[in-house]
Amino acid sequence: MTAMGDHERGGTASLDQLRPLERTVLSFIWRRFAGRPFSDDHLRTLIIPRLSGAEVQLGVLLLRRRGWIKAASKGWNEWEYCIPFHKLGFLQSSFGGLQAVPSAGEPSKLLQEGRAGISLDVFNTLVYAEKTSLAVTSRGVLHKKHIRRLEEIAALSPNDLDPAVLRFTQHEAYPPQIALILDLLQSLGLAAIQSLGLAAIQRHGLIIDRRALGEWLELSREAMDNRILFILMERCTPENPAYQHFVWRLCDPSLTCGRWIDPGLLLSDSHDGSQKEDGAGTISRLHAGEAFPWLRLLAGCGYIDLGENDDGRIVFRWRMTPLPALFGGFANSEAGSGRLYIQPDFDILIPPDVPYTLRFQAALFTERLSDDVMSVYRLTRDSVMEAARAGIGPEQIIQLLEKGAAAGFPDHVRTAIVQWGMGADDSENRPGHRLQLGNADLADGADGGSSRYPLPWSLDSAAAVITERAGSIGEAENEPDEVDERLPDIRSLLPDLTRIPAMWTKDWRAYHSSTAKQMMEQALALSVKLEISINGRRMEFIPRELGRNPWTITGALFPPGADGPESIVQLSEGQWREMRLLIPGSV
Amino acid sequence: MNPKPCIVQRDRTILLETAHPEFEQARRQLSQYADLVKSPSSFHTYRITPLSLWNAAASGKSAETICSSLQGLARWEVPVQVLAEIRQLVSRYGQLSLLPHPDKEQRLLLRSVSESLLNELRSLRTLADIGLDFRSSKEAEVPADRRGLLKQELTRLGYPVLDHAGYQDGQYLDIRWRGETDPLAATPGNESLPEASDPRKEEKVQGFRLRDYQREAAASIRDAGGSGGSGVIVLPCGAGKTVIGMAAMRELQCETLILTSNTTSVRQWVDELLRKTTLTPEDIGEYSGHRKEVRPVTVATYQILTHRPGKGDEQLHMKLFNERRWGLIIYDEVHLLPAPVFRATADIQATRRLGLTATLIREDGREHDVFSLIGPKRYEMPWKELEDQGWIAEVDCLEVKVPMTSHLKEKYLAAGKREQYRLAAENPSKLSTLIRLVERHPGAQILIIGQYLDQLKAIADRLQAPLITGRMAQNERHAWYAAFRSGETRLLVVSKVANFAVDLPDASVAIEVSGSYGSRQEEAQRLGRLLRPKQGENKAHFYTLVTEDSREEFFALRRRMFLIEQGYEYRTMTVMEGAVPAPVHAKQTSGRKEPRPAGRREASSP
């Protein structure tokens, strides 16, 4: 069982432990809002069958206590709530499990094969940042030459990013794909704009957090892909809940790697068994055209292939297993144990199972030729000299290659490394520690300066903003059951019983018609339900709307206890006899 | 489960792991539809190109066969885009064919299997310029003399054409193998021969006969049912491409124009024709800078064909293509064929053409023109199989690092960069190392090859060996070659004249004392001198003397790159300073002896 599996098990159990009220409220909130923030006003419009408004409020409070809903203050005693992003996967699997989605046929045309992968883009950007001092301008933006170089490095193309989905604050400074990659570096905690630590002039640049880098490189490619997918879903999914549900449905475990799927089947809830009970009609719909930008982003990031059927319908298939992302856990699958190949023509072949620590080290003294199934790097005179000048001497290179080589180390390559390394000007050498990863040395560069710039490439989406406000995913992930410390007292949510005669809630009896009407109106005002007797049957009633002249009260009527559907009825004076108010505090 | 041997990349390159148990099987399959780009140890690189696929299609392979072969060999899933491209590209082969016009002698028909394809072509201006005249939804006409241009342009546009327009037979010429009475009787190699375990021994005993692969190669260009008749044979150095050309001439019994890369090669062709066929000196003409003989069989250089008397003048010798009614044109070293010859070749598409080469890859990227104007690849035999069968020698490559004396070192450090290279290349300490190496191979035929005449002269004087340079008259050179061939002389010191196709059949040791800056071609040519099969263990030795810690090391490395890419491995040893400079006392820079992966050229100890 992987760590993800444990995480998954814990999360599900925690969901199972919720009371029926909590579970119901959570399910409706998730369905209505997904990860989008919502306010008390939004909650008031949320109609959940058989639950009064007060019960919904109470449910929300209980869910906050259990960490299933987070709140952020908007000031003036106003709150904004949301389901923490890392919980959405559990909810998708518990409340939104897909019914069998049929496979689409092999597409007649391949629209876009998934690119090399966003993990490699992040990796190559890190290598470039490590090799080059990435200074920023006085405006806090990377210098143009670096941006141009990063554009060359990235496999992600600007065409993969639809401005309708992704907007960046500094879109005039950064091409969108670079903005996204830099945003990922920041979100992953791998790099930030900080002081370059030069004594004379206070300059800033993109500084790699070497400890975080060491930890990142220890991950398997699968884990990197999933972690980045998770962040993309968190930061790049449009606010529209229907869109968010679609994005999560895409990650359903039944849509296995390699199976072509018509995404049109995932746009609505028709394949989502849990939606059938939702009669509120409040869920907005998503059109195929709206969903395409997300698919294109996924293809650009190497997660899916996109094809087109004979009838012009778009189909997709996963190139990986997105399962861990669904649950918000990350497989700590073994980082590969593969080794690289040193070819006599100085090419260094890096199979996909080579650990990223080794790949990173090799990248520091080679030139990258291509990233593909097998990545190809090359040892050149320049790359070795450059490495030597940066403090990675020929002996270190040889030592690393000897250790990492799968099948021998040609003599002449070894000789050439020594010879080229000698050509570098020793006086420029920096301390040779950069090949050591995953240890304290990596932290050395991280304390260069603590004055972090604001994120110049931040995503401009509300989803990203609420994430910032409600706490980062990383934090939430480490403390999945964190309780909101700003929780109000439960009594503050309940009706002020001192203003209501005690018998209204305690005694089961008939009242004079004027009192009975008053009790109904009070129940409506307090958003609580009543127990009433109609034709000798005990029923529960949730008043929704009051009518005058003649007096009527419209609301949901249903028998207590049973699961049967509620009926919307209009009651006039005298249509019920015994009654009492049901205050949710007794739940 | 054992992982598969290949990694298929998105850019249609394929990496084949040489140490994999299924290497051989995979190599055989890949060679049918992908070009070998380089073959250093660990992983060989192949590339699937439109041409490699059309070559495969020409030999009857379908897209599905190729895709399923690739999927069967791939360690990880084959990128879908690659599969889609294979299907699309292969589907284009056979869509268009060129046929004789049923009514008009001077015109040809271009026929398409689909109307949509011909519609696509209608809009292409370049085709209209060639004179393509669309007559119906599936047919177009073109003047017969535009046959080559049309094929060339369509191939360039990505639409290969099956040329079924037929050939002219050419002037009859009686050509037989020497000693053969009836040309229709069994060809050499077909006769019933006593079985022998070693084919080289058999050849030695029986005299000349076509080897199996040579016979298959010659048969592969036969004109069958309107297709074939032209194409390219790909064989490594030393595999006997000349013999295959002669076999084709014998089969077609027609006057033949042979084009090759240099005068030495011309002489080699003439000698071989005289030695192995019934052709007489009167039948064979040399057309080069020295002689302009046009005879039933004429051997010419590419250079003379493209020669212009003055800037802007016509290439007068191009008329050679039309001087006789040639029935066959042989393009030797077709990867070196110059652009103007392509243009002339476009005009003679009714003549059968045979290309011979060790590689389809051209420095100028004009592989398309070879495909459209000479023909598709008809046969290929990789060096590894020939080496395994003993038809080419296994070569041990060793780089010997020679230190500088302190005096030379001082001079070297004070010199400019060019001078530094020269000083290192002519390092006098190389002489004593050279002598020791010569002594290590008593009785072997040894070539000592160098760049600088002073250095070579000193060596020749010291070893009392003949020095052959460009200044020496051709006859005198040939006399020394003959002496070397006969074993009368076992040591030849040669300048860069050895870079070209000098026929030195039994050289089994080559010692390179200096080379030009970084010529990969030069290194390949020099090593090529050793590839002919050897008696005994069939092994040859190639030594490169390089001055340690000098600029020469850098350029030596560049020179070797082509051979490294071809799968040769160099080992390095350093001569101990001040010690007796003998390999036996040498220290190896690497103490490791790598395990030998399958499919790799072994570098064994001297």
mmCIF file of C-alpha atoms in Angstrom, chain A residues 110 113-116 305 317 319 341-347 349 352 372-374 376 378 381 402 407-412 414-416 419-420, chain B residues 7-11 15 17 38 40-43 76-77 79-81 401 549-550 553-554 557 560-561 564-565 569-572 589-590 592 594:
data_model
loop_
_atom_site.group_PDB
_atom_site.id
_atom_site.type_symbol
_atom_site.label_atom_id
_atom_site.label_comp_id
_atom_site.label_asym_id
_atom_site.label_seq_id
_atom_site.Cartn_x
_atom_site.Cartn_y
_atom_site.Cartn_z
ATOM 1 C CA LEU A 110 -4.717 12.736 -33.670
ATOM 2 C CA GLU A 113 -0.160 14.099 -28.701
ATOM 3 C CA GLY A 114 0.684 15.031 -25.136
ATOM 4 C CA ARG A 115 3.948 16.921 -25.033
ATOM 5 C CA ALA A 116 7.068 15.876 -23.158
ATOM 6 C CA ASP A 305 -3.552 12.879 -25.951
ATOM 7 C CA ARG A 317 -6.974 9.562 -23.321
ATOM 8 C CA ARG A 319 -1.045 9.129 -20.770
ATOM 9 C CA TYR A 341 24.318 5.463 -20.718
ATOM 10 C CA ILE A 342 27.503 7.154 -21.830
ATOM 11 C CA GLN A 343 27.830 6.778 -25.546
ATOM 12 C CA PRO A 344 31.260 6.985 -27.176
ATOM 13 C CA ASP A 345 29.999 9.920 -29.236
ATOM 14 C CA PHE A 346 29.548 11.877 -25.975
ATOM 15 C CA ASP A 347 25.803 11.534 -25.890
ATOM 16 C CA LEU A 349 21.208 8.799 -22.707
ATOM 17 C CA PRO A 352 12.864 7.419 -17.866
ATOM 18 C CA ASP A 372 11.600 12.311 -25.034
ATOM 19 C CA VAL A 373 10.953 8.821 -23.808
ATOM 20 C CA MET A 374 14.727 8.681 -23.595
ATOM 21 C CA VAL A 376 19.451 12.826 -24.706
ATOM 22 C CA ARG A 378 25.620 15.672 -24.663
ATOM 23 C CA ARG A 381 33.790 21.083 -24.415
ATOM 24 C CA GLU A 402 31.253 6.249 -13.163
ATOM 25 C CA ALA A 407 27.203 0.164 -19.291
ATOM 26 C CA GLY A 408 30.715 1.428 -19.176
ATOM 27 C CA PHE A 409 32.508 4.675 -19.596
ATOM 28 C CA PRO A 410 34.524 4.955 -22.820
ATOM 29 C CA ASP A 411 38.162 5.860 -22.251
ATOM 30 C CA HIS A 412 38.239 8.685 -24.720
ATOM 31 C CA ARG A 414 36.906 10.228 -19.793
ATOM 32 C CA THR A 415 40.063 11.674 -21.306
ATOM 33 C CA ALA A 416 38.154 14.416 -23.053
ATOM 34 C CA GLN A 419 41.152 17.730 -21.023
ATOM 35 C CA TRP A 420 38.175 20.052 -21.401
ATOM 36 C CA ILE B 7 12.981 3.013 -27.313
ATOM 37 C CA VAL B 8 10.858 4.813 -29.868
ATOM 38 C CA GLN B 9 11.061 8.580 -29.594
ATOM 39 C CA ARG B 10 8.517 11.108 -30.739
ATOM 40 C CA ASP B 11 10.831 12.502 -33.413
ATOM 41 C CA LEU B 15 17.289 3.764 -29.888
ATOM 42 C CA GLU B 17 20.056 -1.309 -26.976
ATOM 43 C CA LYS B 38 24.838 6.052 -35.853
ATOM 44 C CA PRO B 40 28.042 3.693 -31.039
ATOM 45 C CA SER B 41 28.056 1.119 -28.269
ATOM 46 C CA SER B 42 25.150 0.904 -25.817
ATOM 47 C CA PHE B 43 22.496 2.257 -28.135
ATOM 48 C CA TRP B 76 7.518 1.751 -23.853
ATOM 49 C CA GLU B 77 4.423 2.587 -25.811
ATOM 50 C CA PRO B 79 4.100 7.508 -29.496
ATOM 51 C CA VAL B 80 0.753 7.649 -31.263
ATOM 52 C CA GLN B 81 1.948 10.438 -33.485
ATOM 53 C CA LYS B 401 49.211 9.097 -26.255
ATOM 54 C CA ASP B 549 48.056 17.232 -23.426
ATOM 55 C CA SER B 550 47.992 19.019 -26.732
ATOM 56 C CA GLU B 553 43.988 15.370 -28.834
ATOM 57 C CA PHE B 554 40.987 17.540 -29.518
ATOM 58 C CA LEU B 557 38.747 13.111 -31.246
ATOM 59 C CA ARG B 560 37.252 9.711 -34.893
ATOM 60 C CA MET B 561 33.647 10.727 -34.435
ATOM 61 C CA ILE B 564 32.677 6.002 -33.214
ATOM 62 C CA GLU B 565 29.221 6.611 -34.569
ATOM 63 C CA GLU B 569 35.563 1.826 -30.076
ATOM 64 C CA TYR B 570 38.881 3.362 -29.384
ATOM 65 C CA ARG B 571 40.949 2.457 -26.414
ATOM 66 C CA THR B 572 43.570 4.777 -25.128
ATOM 67 C CA THR B 589 44.078 5.563 -18.921
ATOM 68 C CA SER B 590 41.203 3.326 -18.057
ATOM 69 C CA ARG B 592 38.360 -1.054 -17.109
ATOM 70 C CA GLU B 594 33.991 -3.212 -20.628
#
